[in-house]
Coordinates of C-alpha atoms in Angstrom, one line a residue:
M141 CA -11.6 -3.5 34.6
R142 CA -13.5 -6.0 33.1
S143 CA -12.4 -5.4 29.7
L144 CA -8.9 -5.8 31.3
V145 CA -9.8 -8.7 32.6
K146 CA -10.8 -9.9 29.9
T147 CA -8.0 -8.9 27.9
I148 CA -5.4 -11.1 30.6
I149 CA -7.5 -13.6 30.8
V150 CA -6.9 -14.3 26.6
K151 CA -3.4 -13.7 27.0
V152 CA -2.7 -16.1 29.7
T153 CA -4.5 -19.3 27.7
V154 CA -3.0 -18.1 24.0
F155 CA 0.3 -18.2 25.7
I156 CA -0.6 -21.9 27.2
L157 CA -1.8 -23.1 23.4
C158 CA 0.8 -21.8 21.9
F159 CA 2.7 -24.4 24.0
I160 CA 0.4 -27.2 22.6
E161 CA 0.0 -25.9 18.8
I162 CA 3.8 -24.7 18.0
P163 CA 5.0 -28.4 17.9
Y164 CA 2.2 -29.8 16.7
F165 CA 1.9 -27.5 13.5
L166 CA 5.5 -27.9 13.0
L167 CA 6.0 -31.9 13.2
K168 CA 2.5 -31.7 10.9
N169 CA 5.1 -29.5 8.7
V170 CA 8.5 -30.1 8.6
G171 CA 8.7 -29.2 5.2
I172 CA 9.1 -25.4 6.7
F173 CA 12.7 -26.9 7.6
K174 CA 13.8 -27.7 3.8
N175 CA 14.9 -25.0 3.2
K176 CA 17.7 -22.8 5.0
I177 CA 15.5 -19.7 5.4
I178 CA 12.5 -19.8 8.2
Y179 CA 10.4 -15.9 7.5
I180 CA 8.2 -15.5 10.6
F181 CA 5.5 -13.3 10.0
W182 CA 2.6 -11.2 11.7
E183 CA 1.2 -8.1 10.8
R184 CA -2.3 -6.4 10.9
S185 CA -1.3 -3.8 7.7
F186 CA -2.3 -5.4 4.0
G187 CA 0.0 -2.5 3.1
H188 CA 3.1 -4.1 5.2
T189 CA 1.7 -7.5 4.2
I190 CA 2.9 -6.6 0.8
T191 CA 5.9 -4.8 1.4
G192 CA 7.2 -7.4 4.2
I193 CA 6.3 -10.6 1.7
D194 CA 7.9 -9.0 -1.8
Y195 CA 10.5 -7.4 0.0
A196 CA 12.0 -11.0 1.9
S197 CA 11.0 -12.5 -1.9
R198 CA 12.7 -10.2 -4.1
L199 CA 15.8 -9.8 -1.4
F200 CA 16.4 -13.3 -0.8
Y201 CA 16.0 -14.3 -4.7
P202 CA 16.2 -17.2 -6.0
N203 CA 16.9 -18.7 -2.7
R204 CA 13.8 -20.1 -1.5
I205 CA 12.0 -18.9 1.7
S206 CA 9.4 -20.6 4.2
L207 CA 7.3 -18.7 5.1
V208 CA 5.1 -19.1 8.7
Y209 CA 2.4 -16.6 8.5
I210 CA 0.2 -15.9 11.3
P211 CA -3.2 -14.5 10.2
H212 CA -4.3 -11.5 11.5
P213 CA -8.4 -10.9 11.3
R214 CA -7.6 -8.3 8.5
S215 CA -5.1 -10.7 6.3
N216 CA -5.5 -11.8 2.8
E217 CA -4.7 -15.3 3.3
Y218 CA -4.4 -15.6 -0.3
L219 CA -1.4 -12.8 -0.8
P220 CA 1.0 -15.3 0.4
L221 CA 0.3 -17.5 -2.2
C222 CA 1.0 -15.2 -5.0
Y223 CA 5.3 -16.0 -4.4
E224 CA 5.2 -19.4 -5.2
H225 CA 7.9 -18.5 -7.3
N226 CA 10.5 -18.5 -4.3
V227 CA 8.7 -18.7 -1.3
D228 CA 6.5 -22.0 0.6
S229 CA 3.9 -20.7 2.7
F230 CA 2.7 -22.2 5.7
L231 CA -0.5 -20.7 7.3
F232 CA -1.0 -21.0 11.1
K233 CA -4.2 -21.0 12.3
S234 CA -5.0 -21.8 15.9
I235 CA -6.7 -25.2 16.7
F236 CA -8.8 -23.6 19.5
L237 CA -9.2 -19.3 19.0
P238 CA -10.1 -17.8 16.4
Y239 CA -8.1 -14.9 14.7
S240 CA -7.7 -11.9 17.1
H241 CA -4.9 -9.3 17.3
I242 CA -3.9 -9.8 21.1
G243 CA -3.5 -13.4 20.1
G244 CA -1.5 -13.0 16.9
R245 CA 0.7 -10.8 18.7
I246 CA 1.8 -13.6 21.5
R247 CA 2.1 -16.4 18.8
Y248 CA 4.0 -14.7 17.2
N249 CA 6.3 -14.3 19.9
I250 CA 6.4 -17.3 20.8
F251 CA 6.8 -18.9 17.8
F252 CA 9.9 -16.9 17.2
V253 CA 11.3 -17.8 20.7
I254 CA 10.8 -21.6 19.2
L255 CA 12.2 -21.1 16.3
C256 CA 15.4 -20.2 17.7
I257 CA 15.8 -23.2 20.1
I258 CA 15.2 -25.5 17.5
N259 CA 18.1 -23.8 15.8
G260 CA 20.2 -23.6 18.6
L261 CA 20.2 -27.3 18.8
I262 CA 20.5 -28.1 15.1
K263 CA 21.8 -25.1 13.3
K264 CA 20.2 -25.9 10.0
F265 CA 18.6 -22.6 9.0
H266 CA 18.6 -18.8 9.3
I267 CA 15.5 -16.8 10.6
I268 CA 14.3 -13.8 9.7
E269 CA 11.9 -10.7 10.4
R270 CA 10.6 -8.2 8.6
S271 CA 11.7 -5.0 10.4
N272 CA 14.8 -7.1 9.8
V273 CA 14.3 -7.5 5.9
Y274 CA 13.2 -3.3 6.1
K275 CA 16.9 -2.9 7.4
T276 CA 18.0 -4.2 4.3
V277 CA 19.8 -2.2 0.9
S278 CA 18.2 0.9 2.0
I279 CA 19.4 4.5 0.1
A280 CA 18.7 6.9 2.6
S281 CA 20.3 5.7 5.2
D282 CA 17.8 5.3 7.5
N283 CA 17.3 8.8 7.9
L284 CA 13.6 8.9 7.0
L285 CA 11.0 11.4 9.2
L286 CA 7.7 12.2 9.2
G287 CA 5.5 14.6 11.4
D288 CA 2.9 13.6 13.9
E289 CA 0.3 16.2 14.2
N290 CA -1.0 14.6 17.4
V291 CA 2.5 15.6 19.5
G292 CA 3.5 18.4 17.2
K293 CA 7.2 17.1 16.3
L294 CA 8.9 15.0 14.3
K295 CA 9.6 11.6 14.3
K296 CA 11.7 8.6 12.6
C297 CA 9.6 6.9 9.6
I298 CA 10.3 3.4 8.4
D299 CA 12.5 3.5 5.8
L300 CA 11.3 1.2 2.6
T301 CA 13.9 2.4 0.4
G302 CA 15.2 -0.7 -0.3
Y303 CA 12.0 -1.8 -1.1
Y304 CA 12.5 0.9 -3.7
R305 CA 15.4 -0.1 -4.7
L306 CA 14.3 -3.8 -5.1
L307 CA 12.0 -2.7 -7.7
K308 CA 13.8 0.1 -10.1
E309 CA 16.6 -2.2 -10.3
N310 CA 14.2 -5.0 -11.3
I311 CA 15.5 -7.8 -8.7
G312 CA 13.5 -10.9 -8.2
K313 CA 10.2 -11.7 -9.6
K314 CA 6.8 -9.8 -9.2
A315 CA 3.7 -11.2 -7.4
K316 CA 1.4 -13.5 -9.3
L317 CA -1.4 -15.5 -8.8
P318 CA -1.5 -19.1 -8.8
R319 CA -2.8 -20.3 -12.0
L320 CA -5.7 -22.1 -11.3
L321 CA -7.0 -19.1 -8.9
D322 CA -6.0 -16.9 -11.8
E323 CA -7.7 -18.8 -14.2
Q324 CA -11.1 -19.4 -11.9
C325 CA -11.4 -16.0 -11.3
K326 CA -11.4 -14.7 -14.9
K327 CA -14.1 -17.7 -15.9
I328 CA -16.2 -16.9 -13.2
I329 CA -16.3 -13.2 -14.4
V330 CA -16.6 -14.0 -18.0
E331 CA -19.6 -16.1 -16.9
K332 CA -21.1 -12.9 -15.7
Y333 CA -19.4 -10.3 -18.2
S334 CA -18.6 -12.0 -21.3
D335 CA -17.3 -8.8 -22.7
I336 CA -15.6 -7.1 -19.3
F337 CA -11.8 -8.4 -20.4
N338 CA -12.2 -7.3 -24.0
K339 CA -10.9 -3.4 -23.1
P340 CA -8.5 -3.1 -20.2
F341 CA -10.1 -2.0 -17.0
V342 CA -9.0 0.7 -14.2
V343 CA -9.0 -0.3 -10.5
L344 CA -10.9 2.7 -8.6
L345 CA -10.4 2.1 -4.6
L346 CA -11.4 5.0 -2.7
R347 CA -10.4 4.5 0.8
E348 CA -13.1 5.3 3.7
K349 CA -11.3 3.4 6.7
G350 CA -10.8 5.9 9.3
R351 CA -12.6 8.4 8.4
N352 CA -14.3 8.7 11.6
S353 CA -10.9 8.4 13.7
K354 CA -9.7 10.8 16.3
G355 CA -6.2 10.4 14.4
F356 CA -5.4 13.0 12.3
E357 CA -2.8 10.4 10.4
H358 CA -5.8 8.2 9.8
Y359 CA -9.1 10.2 8.5
V360 CA -6.7 12.9 6.5
R361 CA -5.7 10.1 4.5
C362 CA -9.8 9.2 3.4
S363 CA -10.9 10.4 0.1
G364 CA -12.9 13.5 -0.7
P365 CA -16.3 13.5 -1.8
Q366 CA -16.7 10.4 -4.0
E367 CA -18.7 12.2 -6.3
N368 CA -15.7 14.4 -7.5
Y369 CA -14.7 10.8 -9.0
I370 CA -17.8 11.0 -11.6
L371 CA -16.2 12.9 -14.1
A372 CA -12.7 11.2 -14.4
V373 CA -14.8 7.3 -14.5
K374 CA -16.7 8.9 -17.4
H375 CA -13.5 10.0 -18.8
L376 CA -11.5 6.8 -18.4
V377 CA -14.7 4.9 -20.2
E378 CA -15.2 6.8 -23.2
N379 CA -11.7 6.7 -23.6
G380 CA -11.4 2.6 -23.8
F381 CA -11.4 1.6 -20.4
N382 CA -13.6 -0.5 -18.0
V383 CA -13.6 0.9 -14.5
V384 CA -14.2 -1.6 -11.4
G385 CA -14.9 -0.5 -8.0
S386 CA -13.3 -2.0 -5.3
G387 CA -12.6 -2.5 -1.5
E388 CA -14.8 1.2 0.0
T389 CA -16.2 2.8 -3.5
N390 CA -19.7 3.6 -2.9
N391 CA -20.4 1.8 -6.4
S392 CA -24.1 3.3 -6.4
I393 CA -22.7 6.8 -6.9
F394 CA -20.9 5.1 -10.6
N395 CA -23.3 2.2 -10.8
S396 CA -25.6 4.3 -13.8
L397 CA -22.1 4.6 -15.9
N398 CA -21.8 2.6 -18.9
G399 CA -18.7 0.8 -18.2
Y400 CA -18.8 1.4 -14.8
Y401 CA -18.7 -2.4 -12.8
S402 CA -18.9 -3.4 -9.5
F403 CA -18.5 -7.1 -9.3
K404 CA -20.6 -7.2 -6.4
D405 CA -22.9 -10.0 -7.6
I406 CA -19.6 -12.1 -8.6
E407 CA -19.3 -15.1 -6.8
I408 CA -15.7 -15.1 -5.7
D409 CA -14.6 -14.7 -2.3
D410 CA -14.1 -10.9 -1.8
K411 CA -10.5 -11.1 -1.4
L412 CA -9.3 -13.2 -3.9
L413 CA -11.4 -10.9 -6.0
N414 CA -9.3 -7.5 -4.5
I415 CA -5.8 -9.7 -5.2
F416 CA -6.6 -10.4 -9.1
L417 CA -8.5 -7.4 -9.2
L418 CA -5.1 -5.4 -7.7
M419 CA -3.1 -7.4 -10.0
N420 CA -4.7 -7.7 -13.2
C421 CA -5.8 -3.6 -13.7
K422 CA -4.0 -1.2 -16.5
L423 CA -4.2 1.5 -13.8
F424 CA -4.7 2.0 -10.4
I425 CA -6.6 5.1 -8.9
G426 CA -7.5 5.5 -5.3
Q427 CA -5.2 7.1 -2.3
H428 CA -2.3 6.7 0.2
S429 CA -3.1 2.8 1.5
G430 CA -2.2 -0.9 1.1
P431 CA -3.9 -1.5 -2.1
Y432 CA -1.9 0.7 -4.2
I433 CA 1.7 -1.1 -3.1
L434 CA 0.0 -4.5 -4.3
S435 CA -0.3 -3.1 -8.2
S436 CA 3.1 -0.5 -7.6
S437 CA 5.1 -3.8 -7.2
C438 CA 3.5 -5.9 -10.6
N439 CA 5.1 -2.8 -12.0
I440 CA 1.1 -1.4 -12.9
H441 CA 0.5 2.3 -13.3
V442 CA -0.7 4.0 -10.4
L443 CA -2.7 7.4 -10.1
L444 CA -3.2 8.6 -6.0
C445 CA -5.6 11.4 -5.9
D446 CA -6.6 13.0 -2.3
V447 CA -2.8 12.7 -1.2
M448 CA -1.7 12.9 2.4
P449 CA 0.8 13.9 3.2
H450 CA 3.1 15.2 1.1
W451 CA 6.7 13.6 2.1
E452 CA 5.7 10.0 0.8
G453 CA 4.8 9.3 -3.4
T454 CA 4.5 5.6 -4.6
F455 CA 7.1 3.3 -5.5
N456 CA 7.3 4.1 -9.6
S457 CA 8.7 7.2 -9.7
K458 CA 6.3 7.7 -13.8
D459 CA 3.1 7.5 -11.2
I460 CA 1.3 11.0 -10.7
I461 CA 0.4 12.3 -7.1
L462 CA -2.4 14.5 -6.6
F463 CA -2.2 16.1 -3.3
K464 CA -4.6 17.1 -1.4
N465 CA -4.8 21.5 -1.3
L466 CA -3.9 23.3 1.9
V467 CA -6.0 26.6 2.9
E468 CA -5.2 28.9 5.7
K469 CA -8.4 29.3 7.5
E470 CA -7.9 32.9 8.7
T471 CA -7.0 34.3 5.0
G472 CA -8.3 31.7 2.6
K473 CA -4.9 31.5 0.7
R474 CA -4.4 28.4 -0.6
L475 CA -0.7 27.0 -0.1
S476 CA 1.6 26.4 -3.2
L477 CA 4.4 23.9 -3.5
V478 CA 7.0 26.6 -2.3
D479 CA 5.0 27.7 0.6
I480 CA 4.8 23.9 1.9
Y481 CA 8.0 22.5 1.4
L482 CA 10.3 25.7 1.8
R483 CA 8.3 27.5 4.2
N484 CA 6.0 24.9 6.0
Q485 CA 8.4 22.0 6.1
D486 CA 6.1 20.4 9.1
I487 CA 3.0 20.8 7.3
A488 CA 5.3 19.0 4.5
Y489 CA 6.1 16.5 6.4
G490 CA 2.6 16.2 8.1
Y491 CA 2.3 17.4 11.2
N492 CA 1.2 21.4 13.2
F493 CA -1.8 22.1 11.3
N494 CA -3.7 22.6 13.9
K495 CA -0.9 24.7 15.4
K496 CA -1.0 26.7 11.9
K497 CA -4.2 26.4 11.5
I498 CA -4.1 25.3 8.2
A499 CA -7.3 23.3 6.6
V500 CA -7.2 20.5 4.5
E501 CA -9.5 20.2 1.3
P502 CA -10.0 17.5 -0.8
N503 CA -8.9 17.6 -4.5
S504 CA -12.2 18.9 -7.0
A505 CA -13.4 16.6 -9.6
E506 CA -11.7 18.9 -12.1
E507 CA -8.2 18.3 -10.6
I508 CA -9.1 15.0 -10.7
L509 CA -9.8 14.6 -14.4
E510 CA -6.6 16.5 -15.0
A511 CA -4.6 13.9 -13.5
V512 CA -6.8 10.9 -14.9
K513 CA -5.8 12.8 -18.6
E514 CA -2.3 13.4 -17.9
T515 CA -1.9 9.9 -16.6
L516 CA -3.3 8.6 -19.2
N517 CA -0.9 10.1 -21.9
I518 CA 2.0 8.6 -19.7
M519 CA 0.7 5.1 -20.0
N520 CA 0.0 6.1 -24.0
N521 CA 3.5 7.6 -24.0
I522 CA 2.2 10.3 -25.4
D523 CA 5.5 13.1 -25.7
Y524 CA 2.7 16.2 -24.6
L525 CA 5.4 17.7 -22.2
T526 CA 7.3 21.3 -23.5
T527 CA 10.9 22.2 -22.4
A528 CA 9.5 24.3 -20.3
D529 CA 7.8 21.5 -18.3
K530 CA 10.3 19.4 -18.0
I531 CA 12.2 22.4 -16.5
L532 CA 9.5 23.1 -14.0
I533 CA 9.6 18.9 -13.0
E534 CA 13.2 19.4 -12.5
K535 CA 12.1 22.4 -9.9
F536 CA 9.4 20.6 -7.9
R537 CA 11.5 17.6 -7.5
K538 CA 14.2 19.6 -5.4
L539 CA 11.8 20.5 -3.0
P540 CA 11.4 17.5 -0.8
L541 CA 14.4 16.8 1.6
P542 CA 16.0 14.3 1.3
N543 CA 14.9 13.1 4.8
M544 CA 11.8 12.6 2.7
R545 CA 10.4 9.5 1.1
L546 CA 9.3 11.5 -2.0
F547 CA 13.1 12.5 -2.0
Y548 CA 13.6 9.2 -3.3
D549 CA 10.7 7.7 -4.9
G550 CA 11.0 11.1 -7.5
N551 CA 6.8 11.5 -8.3
R552 CA 5.4 14.5 -9.1
V553 CA 2.4 16.5 -9.5
P554 CA 0.2 17.0 -12.0
I555 CA 2.1 19.3 -14.8
N556 CA -1.5 21.7 -14.9
I557 CA -0.6 22.5 -11.0
L558 CA 3.1 23.0 -12.1
R559 CA 2.1 25.5 -14.6
E560 CA -0.5 27.4 -12.6
Q561 CA 2.8 28.2 -10.0
K562 CA 5.4 28.5 -12.7
G563 CA 6.1 31.6 -11.6
E564 CA 7.1 30.7 -8.0
L565 CA 8.7 27.4 -8.9
L566 CA 11.6 29.2 -11.3
S567 CA 12.2 31.5 -8.7
I568 CA 14.0 29.3 -6.6

């Protein structure tokens, strides 16, 4: 009861203050109205912040956009600055109250209404929202589905195939840190590690967020034991790369490896450092989470390991994705790709695991190492695939259904897994 009363008080307070803060903000930032397109933006997800801004930037390029950015406690305020080529960012900070999830949504709703009223009077600009941006140039006809383990059924999925289309057709410009911030990061890093940029570097970002969540869709996306990535890191540093741990990676596991860096002693704002690393690395290794999207949008190679669910990939069809292993609890049988996509499509969509008694197991160190080796072959343009391999790849790409994002993403699993399952794949 006390919590409910507190929430109501916060909502009412924010609501009232909005009618003071928003007019003041608009008077102070009249430059918002110099562009014909005004993008009102509030989002708690880092991934949707990336796709939301990058999508609009590319979609309307070269037209300039005024981005009214309402921060969330989890926001990275450096991200909007990476689209200066056609986005003018205006950060709306409350004068009286700190960032909050509840407050942010209320400010967003009232700000949108006020902008509509102003536009109704002067008719000088257009207002866009993320949800409407996502509806444009789809190649999936808004028919994507995903499974909900908690309720045991399919539901509609956000259709981002229009964004994939913009990236594939190279429409617009990719994100880029402002020159001064980029140079600042490089200068501070080199002062601490003088030879760090003598080699290309890989970002290792292993997801831990959500591990203790009760929601299946959250904890199932986390990394397996981080020790399983040691062999992969060793292989990378032995083959001409430095590796930088970021995000929730447990640096203590890798710090003894020569060529691994944690950057915990670098005096750069963590959020700025994170953006810099994601946009300047040669390869990103991690899980299905927001950060990889920024690297992918900048044409950087991505390797996703411990991936769940099976219905989605990355925004670059050349990227390898290594799915977690699915095992029948009663028999111990590991499900093959054919088992998953053809015989258990609900599992491929991401639901009915508990009902069918299917365990989700992490990738082994050997599986991750093989995926890294193959990714380096791709990055180095090594022609390692045989004619038989190419047939297996085409067989795999026919498994995802047209209402799965992976059908459009075009990613595949490592070739060694396809070779192991050759018999089943060739039989379909």
